[in-house]
mmCIF file of C-alpha atoms and ligand atoms in Angstrom:
data_model
loop_
_atom_site.group_PDB
_atom_site.id
_atom_site.type_symbol
_atom_site.label_atom_id
_atom_site.label_comp_id
_atom_site.label_asym_id
_atom_site.label_seq_id
_atom_site.Cartn_x
_atom_site.Cartn_y
_atom_site.Cartn_z
ATOM 1 C CA MET A 1 -3.161 -1.264 40.825
ATOM 2 C CA GLU A 2 -0.661 -4.290 40.057
ATOM 3 C CA GLU A 3 -1.682 -4.021 36.681
ATOM 4 C CA GLN A 4 -0.540 -1.238 36.286
ATOM 5 C CA ILE A 5 2.762 -2.110 38.205
ATOM 6 C CA SER A 6 2.759 -4.854 35.780
ATOM 7 C CA HIS A 7 2.675 -2.229 32.270
ATOM 8 C CA ILE A 8 4.681 -0.181 34.335
ATOM 9 C CA GLU A 9 7.646 -3.460 34.321
ATOM 10 C CA PHE A 10 7.121 -4.634 31.557
ATOM 11 C CA GLN A 11 7.131 -1.068 29.411
ATOM 12 C CA GLN A 12 11.132 -1.380 31.432
ATOM 13 C CA ARG A 13 11.171 -4.488 29.903
ATOM 14 C CA ILE A 14 10.998 -2.992 26.342
ATOM 15 C CA ASP A 15 12.670 0.106 26.725
ATOM 16 C CA ASN A 16 15.797 -2.353 28.485
ATOM 17 C CA GLY A 17 15.800 -3.906 24.732
ATOM 18 C CA GLU A 18 14.718 -6.534 26.522
ATOM 19 C CA LYS A 19 12.825 -9.970 24.406
ATOM 20 C CA ILE A 20 9.646 -11.414 25.650
ATOM 21 C CA GLU A 21 9.107 -14.942 25.819
ATOM 22 C CA PRO A 22 5.716 -16.976 26.000
ATOM 23 C CA LYS A 23 5.926 -17.819 28.883
ATOM 24 C CA ASP A 24 6.370 -13.662 30.398
ATOM 25 C CA ARG A 25 3.673 -11.887 31.871
ATOM 26 C CA MET A 26 2.289 -10.184 29.215
ATOM 27 C CA PRO A 27 -0.365 -7.101 29.482
ATOM 28 C CA GLU A 28 -3.355 -9.156 28.156
ATOM 29 C CA ARG A 29 -4.273 -5.997 25.159
ATOM 30 C CA TYR A 30 -0.675 -6.808 24.176
ATOM 31 C CA ARG A 31 -1.187 -10.695 23.994
ATOM 32 C CA LYS A 32 -3.980 -9.527 21.568
ATOM 33 C CA GLN A 33 -2.324 -7.134 19.214
ATOM 34 C CA LEU A 34 0.329 -9.710 18.586
ATOM 35 C CA ILE A 35 -2.251 -11.716 17.576
ATOM 36 C CA ARG A 36 -4.077 -10.365 15.909
ATOM 37 C CA MET A 37 -0.988 -8.427 13.719
ATOM 38 C CA MET A 38 0.403 -12.439 13.094
ATOM 39 C CA SER A 39 -1.348 -14.011 12.102
ATOM 40 C CA GLN A 40 -3.103 -11.727 9.736
ATOM 41 C CA HIS A 41 0.714 -12.418 8.631
ATOM 42 C CA ALA A 42 0.377 -15.873 8.948
ATOM 43 C CA HIS A 43 -2.847 -15.455 6.511
ATOM 44 C CA SER A 44 -0.888 -13.315 4.046
ATOM 45 C CA GLU A 45 1.782 -15.899 2.990
ATOM 46 C CA ILE A 46 -0.874 -18.466 3.102
ATOM 47 C CA VAL A 47 -3.588 -16.363 0.925
ATOM 48 C CA GLY A 48 -0.456 -14.210 -1.113
ATOM 49 C CA MET A 49 0.216 -18.665 -2.264
ATOM 50 C CA LEU A 50 -2.690 -18.023 -4.631
ATOM 51 C CA PRO A 51 -2.661 -15.494 -7.161
ATOM 52 C CA GLU A 52 1.628 -16.562 -8.299
ATOM 53 C CA GLY A 53 -0.089 -20.007 -7.999
ATOM 54 C CA ASN A 54 -1.500 -19.193 -10.142
ATOM 55 C CA TRP A 55 1.103 -19.253 -13.051
ATOM 56 C CA ILE A 56 2.926 -22.361 -11.860
ATOM 57 C CA THR A 57 1.515 -24.447 -14.811
ATOM 58 C CA ARG A 58 1.979 -21.880 -17.603
ATOM 59 C CA ALA A 59 5.368 -20.573 -16.843
ATOM 60 C CA PRO A 60 7.840 -20.044 -19.452
ATOM 61 C CA SER A 61 10.085 -22.773 -18.679
ATOM 62 C CA LEU A 62 11.626 -25.588 -17.119
ATOM 63 C CA LYS A 63 13.381 -23.437 -14.636
ATOM 64 C CA ARG A 64 10.462 -20.728 -13.988
ATOM 65 C CA LYS A 65 9.027 -23.272 -13.339
ATOM 66 C CA MET A 66 10.952 -24.702 -10.493
ATOM 67 C CA ILE A 67 11.793 -20.881 -9.265
ATOM 68 C CA LEU A 68 8.223 -20.581 -9.054
ATOM 69 C CA LEU A 69 7.221 -23.988 -7.364
ATOM 70 C CA SER A 70 9.368 -23.737 -4.741
ATOM 71 C CA LYS A 71 8.561 -19.661 -4.116
ATOM 72 C CA VAL A 72 4.705 -20.661 -4.129
ATOM 73 C CA GLN A 73 5.999 -23.816 -1.537
ATOM 74 C CA ASP A 74 8.061 -21.467 0.605
ATOM 75 C CA GLU A 75 5.523 -18.695 0.983
ATOM 76 C CA ALA A 76 3.641 -21.330 3.027
ATOM 77 C CA GLY A 77 6.587 -22.454 4.409
ATOM 78 C CA HIS A 78 6.550 -19.552 5.856
ATOM 79 C CA GLY A 79 2.662 -18.955 6.956
ATOM 80 C CA LEU A 80 3.053 -22.535 8.498
ATOM 81 C CA TYR A 81 5.994 -21.064 11.030
ATOM 82 C CA LEU A 82 3.957 -17.551 11.811
ATOM 83 C CA TYR A 83 0.868 -20.022 13.099
ATOM 84 C CA SER A 84 2.542 -21.399 15.125
ATOM 85 C CA ALA A 85 4.314 -18.633 16.684
ATOM 86 C CA THR A 86 0.928 -17.063 16.687
ATOM 87 C CA GLU A 87 0.086 -20.222 18.579
ATOM 88 C CA THR A 88 2.892 -19.392 21.972
ATOM 89 C CA LEU A 89 0.362 -16.720 22.614
ATOM 90 C CA GLY A 90 -2.587 -18.550 23.384
ATOM 91 C CA ILE A 91 -4.609 -18.973 20.334
ATOM 92 C CA SER A 92 -5.436 -22.513 18.993
ATOM 93 C CA ARG A 93 -4.651 -23.040 14.893
ATOM 94 C CA ASP A 94 -7.917 -24.078 13.875
ATOM 95 C CA GLU A 95 -9.313 -20.157 16.005
ATOM 96 C CA MET A 96 -7.163 -18.786 13.677
ATOM 97 C CA ILE A 97 -7.753 -20.292 10.348
ATOM 98 C CA ASN A 98 -11.947 -20.366 11.008
ATOM 99 C CA GLN A 99 -11.175 -16.788 12.360
ATOM 100 C CA LEU A 100 -10.315 -16.514 8.471
ATOM 101 C CA LEU A 101 -12.132 -18.944 7.115
ATOM 102 C CA THR A 102 -15.050 -16.729 8.214
ATOM 103 C CA GLY A 103 -14.085 -13.333 7.179
ATOM 104 C CA GLN A 104 -13.417 -11.963 10.707
ATOM 105 C CA ALA A 105 -9.118 -11.823 10.142
ATOM 106 C CA LYS A 106 -7.560 -10.623 7.850
ATOM 107 C CA TYR A 107 -4.322 -10.773 5.444
ATOM 108 C CA SER A 108 -3.124 -8.031 3.068
ATOM 109 C CA SER A 109 -5.716 -6.182 1.128
ATOM 110 C CA ILE A 110 -2.429 -6.704 -1.723
ATOM 111 C CA PHE A 111 -3.471 -10.472 -2.512
ATOM 112 C CA ASN A 112 -6.800 -9.002 -3.960
ATOM 113 C CA TYR A 113 -5.492 -8.149 -7.058
ATOM 114 C CA PRO A 114 -5.675 -10.363 -10.371
ATOM 115 C CA THR A 115 -2.128 -11.607 -11.563
ATOM 116 C CA LEU A 116 -3.320 -11.347 -15.600
ATOM 117 C CA SER A 117 0.195 -12.614 -17.527
ATOM 118 C CA TRP A 118 3.441 -13.288 -16.247
ATOM 119 C CA ALA A 119 4.752 -10.149 -15.979
ATOM 120 C CA ASP A 120 2.746 -9.690 -12.477
ATOM 121 C CA VAL A 121 4.781 -12.772 -10.826
ATOM 122 C CA MET A 122 8.089 -11.224 -11.795
ATOM 123 C CA VAL A 123 6.420 -7.759 -10.170
ATOM 124 C CA ILE A 124 5.171 -9.399 -7.420
ATOM 125 C CA GLY A 125 8.118 -11.587 -6.669
ATOM 126 C CA TRP A 126 9.861 -7.561 -7.083
ATOM 127 C CA LEU A 127 7.617 -5.324 -5.767
ATOM 128 C CA VAL A 128 5.441 -7.101 -2.962
ATOM 129 C CA ASP A 129 8.124 -9.510 -1.555
ATOM 130 C CA GLY A 130 10.234 -6.622 -1.735
ATOM 131 C CA ALA A 131 8.186 -4.261 0.241
ATOM 132 C CA ALA A 132 7.226 -6.957 2.307
ATOM 133 C CA ILE A 133 11.076 -7.277 2.866
ATOM 134 C CA ILE A 134 11.040 -3.115 4.214
ATOM 135 C CA ASN A 135 8.320 -4.870 7.145
ATOM 136 C CA GLN A 136 9.917 -7.256 7.537
ATOM 137 C CA THR A 137 13.700 -6.356 8.084
ATOM 138 C CA MET A 138 12.399 -4.321 10.714
ATOM 139 C CA LEU A 139 10.165 -6.448 12.134
ATOM 140 C CA ALA A 140 12.749 -8.793 13.112
ATOM 141 C CA ARG A 141 13.959 -6.648 15.661
ATOM 142 C CA SER A 142 10.670 -7.583 17.319
ATOM 143 C CA SER A 143 10.095 -7.478 20.564
ATOM 144 C CA TYR A 144 8.232 -10.186 20.937
ATOM 145 C CA GLY A 145 10.446 -13.003 20.926
ATOM 146 C CA PRO A 146 8.796 -16.210 18.266
ATOM 147 C CA TYR A 147 7.851 -13.162 16.190
ATOM 148 C CA SER A 148 11.390 -12.060 15.709
ATOM 149 C CA ARG A 149 13.253 -15.104 15.689
ATOM 150 C CA ALA A 150 10.422 -16.104 12.479
ATOM 151 C CA MET A 151 10.716 -13.403 10.597
ATOM 152 C CA ILE A 152 14.465 -14.078 10.280
ATOM 153 C CA ARG A 153 14.943 -17.486 9.161
ATOM 154 C CA ILE A 154 11.223 -15.513 6.754
ATOM 155 C CA CYS A 155 13.885 -12.307 6.015
ATOM 156 C CA LYS A 156 16.381 -14.721 4.491
ATOM 157 C CA GLU A 157 13.388 -17.074 2.246
ATOM 158 C CA GLU A 158 12.369 -12.708 0.802
ATOM 159 C CA SER A 159 14.963 -10.916 -0.726
ATOM 160 C CA PHE A 160 15.969 -14.217 -2.586
ATOM 161 C CA HIS A 161 12.176 -14.265 -3.961
ATOM 162 C CA LYS A 162 13.368 -10.136 -4.489
ATOM 163 C CA LYS A 163 15.791 -11.122 -6.495
ATOM 164 C CA GLN A 164 14.559 -13.172 -8.469
ATOM 165 C CA GLY A 165 11.644 -11.338 -9.202
ATOM 166 C CA TYR A 166 14.123 -7.901 -10.735
ATOM 167 C CA GLU A 167 15.946 -10.173 -12.020
ATOM 168 C CA MET A 168 13.092 -11.757 -14.077
ATOM 169 C CA VAL A 169 12.210 -8.326 -14.192
ATOM 170 C CA ALA A 170 15.438 -6.866 -15.504
ATOM 171 C CA THR A 171 15.479 -9.305 -18.415
ATOM 172 C CA MET A 172 11.862 -9.010 -19.386
ATOM 173 C CA ALA A 173 12.511 -5.043 -19.844
ATOM 174 C CA GLY A 174 16.102 -5.846 -21.326
ATOM 175 C CA GLY A 175 13.700 -7.582 -23.754
ATOM 176 C CA THR A 176 11.544 -6.770 -27.064
ATOM 177 C CA PRO A 177 8.947 -4.725 -27.526
ATOM 178 C CA GLU A 178 6.305 -5.936 -26.540
ATOM 179 C CA GLN A 179 8.391 -8.038 -23.641
ATOM 180 C CA GLN A 180 9.538 -4.325 -22.263
ATOM 181 C CA GLU A 181 5.116 -3.943 -22.727
ATOM 182 C CA MET A 182 4.296 -5.978 -20.790
ATOM 183 C CA VAL A 183 6.638 -5.412 -18.249
ATOM 184 C CA GLN A 184 5.963 -1.855 -18.104
ATOM 185 C CA ASP A 185 2.245 -3.000 -17.523
ATOM 186 C CA ALA A 186 2.136 -5.341 -14.797
ATOM 187 C CA VAL A 187 4.406 -2.209 -12.909
ATOM 188 C CA ASN A 188 1.041 0.143 -13.303
ATOM 189 C CA ARG A 189 -0.821 -2.203 -12.605
ATOM 190 C CA TRP A 190 0.753 -3.702 -8.636
ATOM 191 C CA TRP A 191 2.022 -0.013 -7.808
ATOM 192 C CA TRP A 192 -0.524 1.709 -5.806
ATOM 193 C CA PRO A 193 -1.358 -1.717 -4.266
ATOM 194 C CA THR A 194 2.206 -1.848 -3.039
ATOM 195 C CA LEU A 195 2.503 1.230 -1.868
ATOM 196 C CA MET A 196 -0.631 0.553 -0.206
ATOM 197 C CA MET A 197 0.713 -3.037 0.972
ATOM 198 C CA PHE A 198 1.783 -0.116 3.834
ATOM 199 C CA GLY A 199 -1.166 0.367 5.201
ATOM 200 C CA PRO A 200 -2.770 3.564 6.504
ATOM 201 C CA HIS A 201 -0.968 7.058 6.861
ATOM 202 C CA ASP A 202 0.288 7.144 10.309
ATOM 203 C CA ASN A 203 -2.558 9.861 11.555
ATOM 204 C CA ASP A 204 -5.175 6.981 10.749
ATOM 205 C CA SER A 205 -3.486 4.482 12.095
ATOM 206 C CA PRO A 206 -5.022 4.235 15.292
ATOM 207 C CA ASN A 207 -2.363 0.632 16.728
ATOM 208 C CA SER A 208 1.420 2.108 15.522
ATOM 209 C CA ALA A 209 2.187 4.277 18.684
ATOM 210 C CA GLU A 210 0.745 1.440 20.925
ATOM 211 C CA LEU A 211 2.968 -1.096 18.524
ATOM 212 C CA ILE A 212 5.229 1.584 18.737
ATOM 213 C CA LYS A 213 5.080 2.272 22.889
ATOM 214 C CA TRP A 214 6.169 -1.875 22.762
ATOM 215 C CA GLY A 215 8.503 -1.998 20.143
ATOM 216 C CA VAL A 216 6.753 -3.903 18.465
ATOM 217 C CA LYS A 217 7.286 -1.736 15.378
ATOM 218 C CA SER A 218 10.345 0.454 15.492
ATOM 219 C CA LYS A 219 9.342 2.098 12.482
ATOM 220 C CA THR A 220 4.653 3.401 11.038
ATOM 221 C CA ASN A 221 4.111 2.750 7.991
ATOM 222 C CA ASP A 222 5.067 6.451 6.245
ATOM 223 C CA GLU A 223 8.730 5.888 6.618
ATOM 224 C CA LEU A 224 8.483 2.418 5.771
ATOM 225 C CA ARG A 225 6.733 3.669 2.449
ATOM 226 C CA GLN A 226 9.283 6.198 2.103
ATOM 227 C CA SER A 227 11.404 3.708 2.244
ATOM 228 C CA PHE A 228 10.662 1.348 -0.320
ATOM 229 C CA VAL A 229 10.333 4.764 -2.731
ATOM 230 C CA ASP A 230 13.682 5.155 -2.114
ATOM 231 C CA ARG A 231 14.765 1.706 -3.463
ATOM 232 C CA HIS A 232 12.009 0.874 -6.121
ATOM 233 C CA VAL A 233 11.977 4.135 -7.595
ATOM 234 C CA ALA A 234 15.323 3.370 -8.173
ATOM 235 C CA GLU A 235 14.989 -0.033 -9.533
ATOM 236 C CA ALA A 236 12.899 0.958 -11.760
ATOM 237 C CA HIS A 237 14.537 3.212 -13.371
ATOM 238 C CA ALA A 238 18.059 1.338 -13.943
ATOM 239 C CA VAL A 239 16.098 -1.317 -15.477
ATOM 240 C CA GLY A 240 14.322 1.351 -17.617
ATOM 241 C CA LEU A 241 10.942 1.424 -15.631
ATOM 242 C CA GLU A 242 8.844 4.078 -15.021
ATOM 243 C CA ILE A 243 6.231 4.439 -11.819
ATOM 244 C CA PRO A 244 2.906 4.755 -13.000
ATOM 245 C CA ASP A 245 3.026 8.210 -11.388
ATOM 246 C CA PRO A 246 3.035 11.549 -12.238
ATOM 247 C CA ASP A 247 3.526 13.649 -9.017
ATOM 248 C CA LEU A 248 6.554 11.469 -8.678
ATOM 249 C CA LYS A 249 9.956 13.812 -7.693
ATOM 250 C CA PHE A 250 13.395 13.546 -6.151
ATOM 251 C CA ASN A 251 13.404 16.027 -3.855
ATOM 252 C CA LYS A 252 17.121 17.688 -3.309
ATOM 253 C CA GLU A 253 16.275 18.491 0.262
ATOM 254 C CA THR A 254 14.797 16.326 2.416
ATOM 255 C CA GLY A 255 16.716 13.296 0.035
ATOM 256 C CA HIS A 256 13.982 11.524 -0.687
ATOM 257 C CA TRP A 257 11.244 10.804 -3.676
ATOM 258 C CA ASP A 258 8.368 12.198 -3.595
ATOM 259 C CA PHE A 259 5.497 10.388 -4.488
ATOM 260 C CA GLY A 260 1.527 11.021 -5.504
ATOM 261 C CA GLU A 261 -1.285 10.540 -2.869
ATOM 262 C CA ILE A 262 -2.919 6.593 -2.418
ATOM 263 C CA ASP A 263 -6.480 6.528 -3.524
ATOM 264 C CA TRP A 264 -7.267 5.756 -0.396
ATOM 265 C CA ASP A 265 -11.755 4.925 -1.733
ATOM 266 C CA GLU A 266 -9.854 2.131 -3.448
ATOM 267 C CA PHE A 267 -7.265 0.935 -0.787
ATOM 268 C CA TRP A 268 -10.587 1.078 2.022
ATOM 269 C CA SER A 269 -13.342 -0.455 -0.434
ATOM 270 C CA VAL A 270 -10.152 -3.775 -0.704
ATOM 271 C CA VAL A 271 -10.076 -3.976 3.444
ATOM 272 C CA LYS A 272 -13.785 -4.289 3.052
ATOM 273 C CA GLY A 273 -14.320 -7.145 0.936
ATOM 274 C CA ASN A 274 -14.688 -5.735 -1.826
ATOM 275 C CA GLY A 275 -10.750 -5.322 -4.535
ATOM 276 C CA PRO A 276 -11.517 -7.903 -8.113
ATOM 277 C CA MET A 277 -10.180 -11.892 -6.665
ATOM 278 C CA ASN A 278 -11.449 -10.564 -2.994
ATOM 279 C CA ARG A 279 -14.195 -13.540 -2.795
ATOM 280 C CA GLU A 280 -12.403 -15.117 -5.316
ATOM 281 C CA ARG A 281 -9.081 -15.869 -2.516
ATOM 282 C CA MET A 282 -11.509 -17.133 0.617
ATOM 283 C CA LYS A 283 -14.107 -19.345 -2.257
ATOM 284 C CA ALA A 284 -10.194 -20.679 -2.594
ATOM 285 C CA ARG A 285 -9.039 -20.882 0.465
ATOM 286 C CA ARG A 286 -12.963 -22.991 1.882
ATOM 287 C CA GLU A 287 -12.096 -25.440 -0.047
ATOM 288 C CA ALA A 288 -8.638 -25.943 0.087
ATOM 289 C CA HIS A 289 -9.469 -26.205 4.075
ATOM 290 C CA GLU A 290 -12.386 -28.511 3.267
ATOM 291 C CA ASN A 291 -10.003 -30.910 0.888
ATOM 292 C CA GLY A 292 -8.023 -31.780 2.872
ATOM 293 C CA ARG A 293 -9.812 -32.186 5.567
ATOM 294 C CA TRP A 294 -9.530 -35.917 5.623
ATOM 295 C CA VAL A 295 -4.738 -35.531 5.868
ATOM 296 C CA ARG A 296 -6.332 -33.952 8.517
ATOM 297 C CA GLU A 297 -8.419 -36.810 9.721
ATOM 298 C CA ALA A 298 -5.776 -38.920 8.593
ATOM 299 C CA ALA A 299 -2.731 -37.154 10.722
ATOM 300 C CA GLU A 300 -4.895 -36.870 13.514
ATOM 301 C CA ALA A 301 -5.807 -40.535 13.409
ATOM 302 C CA TYR A 302 -2.449 -41.329 13.300
ATOM 303 C CA ALA A 303 -0.925 -39.532 15.612
ATOM 304 C CA ARG A 304 -3.871 -41.633 18.353
ATOM 305 C CA LYS A 305 -2.297 -45.058 17.302
ATOM 306 C CA GLN A 306 1.077 -43.262 18.096
ATOM 307 C CA ARG A 307 0.069 -42.693 20.993
ATOM 308 C CA LEU A 308 -2.074 -46.046 21.990
ATOM 309 C CA GLU A 309 0.650 -48.287 21.284
ATOM 310 C CA GLU A 310 3.179 -45.864 22.759
ATOM 311 C CA GLU A 311 1.075 -46.257 26.409
ATOM 312 C CA LYS A 312 0.881 -49.966 25.976
ATOM 313 C CA ALA A 313 5.153 -50.747 25.355
ATOM 314 C CA LEU A 314 4.920 -49.626 28.693
HETATM 315 FE FE1 FE2 B 401 6.233 -14.316 3.070
HETATM 316 FE FE1 FE2 B 402 7.321 -14.302 -0.530
#
């Protein structure tokens, strides 16, 4: 009964638009759902460094190399920021990393696709960061204080990522026929996986209703996907690119672009670990973790030494 009363009180706080802070009472399921969602988000930022990081050494100019380096570094910052925000819910970073490396935790399926050409880097900035902004602008209003504040900061950087991606896409779309072909090819390969980033249809998304009730999300997967399509179709057409969807059609009645059906078999196969790059991504993360062991150990030893010296000085 007590549990039920606290649920009602909790719901009232949410409905009043109050933020929930780490030390506040919260239903266990709210805590669990947020840990799942936020750690998954943190993992996505970290694994998301791999496909683009792959092109840093081959960037076509010093300017592009510097921009890409900063972008990938920003993503590392987002990951670390989000791990800290998730720790406020009572899970340690070690535990989260362990869940990622043992395959218990998921990360966004988009990062299991390969980056085959330099144009992929631009299209990721434009489409993948573009999709991330749509999702994260909503999450900036999330009911959990630390998540919402993290999103406000992160969104500012994501919007810069998207602009630099689109600027490169526009440059290449206005270039030679070879460049145009290269950027169109990247769009053809990334468009559908980006649409999948918003997750299953609302009727197949068991967590959605609960997350909306608790104010963690305020829009459904399909609503977010539709706003992504509307915005990016216009941006593609503005620079003369085509969207690889024969069913794409502007619906005058709804004012939105209607689009074709996503290949859900592909989506689930990638989610289950069988995408083109799943194994390689996890291998790279495990190696990075192993290679960083001495740094973590040295940092811990240094912190111990500092503590001892502080105690001695007392
Ligand atoms: Fe990010
Ligand atoms: Fe980004």
